[in-house]
Amino acid sequence: QPLDGIEGMARIPASPSVAIWDADGRLAYAGPYSLGMVCTSANSFVEPVIDKLLAGERVVPSGILAVGCYCAMP
């Protein structure tokens, strides 16, 4: 779903490939699908987040430094 904006987006140099919110509307993850340029379940950042959310755990986003698919912000 397209968003009109995200708080603090003026300071973001690139857009993540994926963002995940929990059932309460809190951001759980924003970043690349996986580590590297090839997305697989073996190097996925997304699958562990989804697994934790489905198990009812709260996920707090953390800074991740990774090579991935990002889109430059205009």
One Martini backbone bead per residue (centre of mass of N, CA, C, O) as a GRO file, in nm:
protein
   74
    1GLN     BB    1   0.093   0.038   0.026
    2PRO     BB    2   0.086   0.351  -0.025
    3LEU     BB    3   0.263   0.631   0.101
    4ASP     BB    4   0.280   0.966   0.174
    5GLY     BB    5   0.460   0.914   0.441
    6ILE     BB    6   0.754   0.934   0.659
    7GLU     BB    7   0.891   0.981   0.937
    8GLY     BB    8   1.209   1.109   0.839
    9MET     BB    9   1.250   1.083   0.516
   10ALA     BB   10   1.455   1.323   0.463
   11ARG     BB   11   1.704   1.131   0.595
   12ILE     BB   12   1.666   0.924   0.359
   13PRO     BB   13   1.862   0.796   0.088
   14ALA     BB   14   1.681   0.527   0.092
   15SER     BB   15   1.472   0.262  -0.005
   16PRO     BB   16   1.325  -0.001   0.096
   17SER     BB   17   1.198  -0.306  -0.008
   18VAL     BB   18   1.083  -0.351   0.298
   19ALA     BB   19   0.789  -0.341   0.513
   20ILE     BB   20   0.693  -0.415   0.862
   21TRP     BB   21   0.396  -0.456   1.042
   22ASP     BB   22   0.218  -0.494   1.302
   23ALA     BB   23  -0.099  -0.533   1.438
   24ASP     BB   24  -0.044  -0.233   1.588
   25GLY     BB   25   0.140  -0.051   1.376
   26ARG     BB   26   0.433  -0.137   1.416
   27LEU     BB   27   0.746  -0.126   1.333
   28ALA     BB   28   0.955  -0.418   1.253
   29TYR     BB   29   1.058  -0.361   0.943
   30ALA     BB   30   1.339  -0.215   0.741
   31GLY     BB   31   1.455  -0.341   0.425
   32PRO     BB   32   1.595  -0.590   0.300
   33TYR     BB   33   1.528  -0.912   0.225
   34SER     BB   34   1.848  -0.960   0.205
   35LEU     BB   35   2.162  -1.079   0.185
   36GLY     BB   36   2.228  -0.937  -0.087
   37MET     BB   37   2.128  -0.994  -0.435
   38VAL     BB   38   2.008  -1.270  -0.330
   39CYS     BB   39   1.695  -1.421  -0.263
   40THR     BB   40   1.670  -1.625   0.030
   41SER     BB   41   1.603  -1.820   0.304
   42ALA     BB   42   1.909  -1.825   0.402
   43ASN     BB   43   1.923  -1.471   0.384
   44SER     BB   44   1.681  -1.374   0.543
   45PHE     BB   45   1.513  -1.101   0.713
   46VAL     BB   46   1.198  -1.159   0.697
   47GLU     BB   47   1.120  -1.442   0.805
   48PRO     BB   48   1.190  -1.403   1.110
   49VAL     BB   49   0.987  -1.177   1.157
   50ILE     BB   50   0.729  -1.328   1.077
   51ASP     BB   51   0.761  -1.561   1.275
   52LYS     BB   52   0.744  -1.385   1.532
   53LEU     BB   53   0.469  -1.255   1.477
   54LEU     BB   54   0.310  -1.530   1.454
   55ALA     BB   55   0.406  -1.598   1.766
   56GLY     BB   56   0.356  -1.306   1.925
   57GLU     BB   57   0.596  -1.132   1.893
   58ARG     BB   58   0.798  -0.862   1.952
   59VAL     BB   59   0.934  -0.631   1.713
   60VAL     BB   60   1.241  -0.455   1.702
   61PRO     BB   61   1.397  -0.243   1.527
   62SER     BB   62   1.716  -0.256   1.365
   63GLY     BB   63   2.019  -0.199   1.266
   64ILE     BB   64   2.119  -0.258   0.920
   65LEU     BB   65   2.405  -0.371   0.749
   66ALA     BB   66   2.354  -0.394   0.391
   67VAL     BB   67   2.335  -0.563   0.102
   68GLY     BB   68   2.092  -0.438  -0.139
   69CYS     BB   69   1.770  -0.334  -0.232
   70TYR     BB   70   1.762   0.000  -0.341
   71CYS     BB   71   1.604   0.324  -0.362
   72ALA     BB   72   1.630   0.621  -0.470
   73MET     BB   73   1.578   0.937  -0.356
   74PRO     BB   74   1.451   1.247  -0.477
   0.00000   0.00000   0.00000
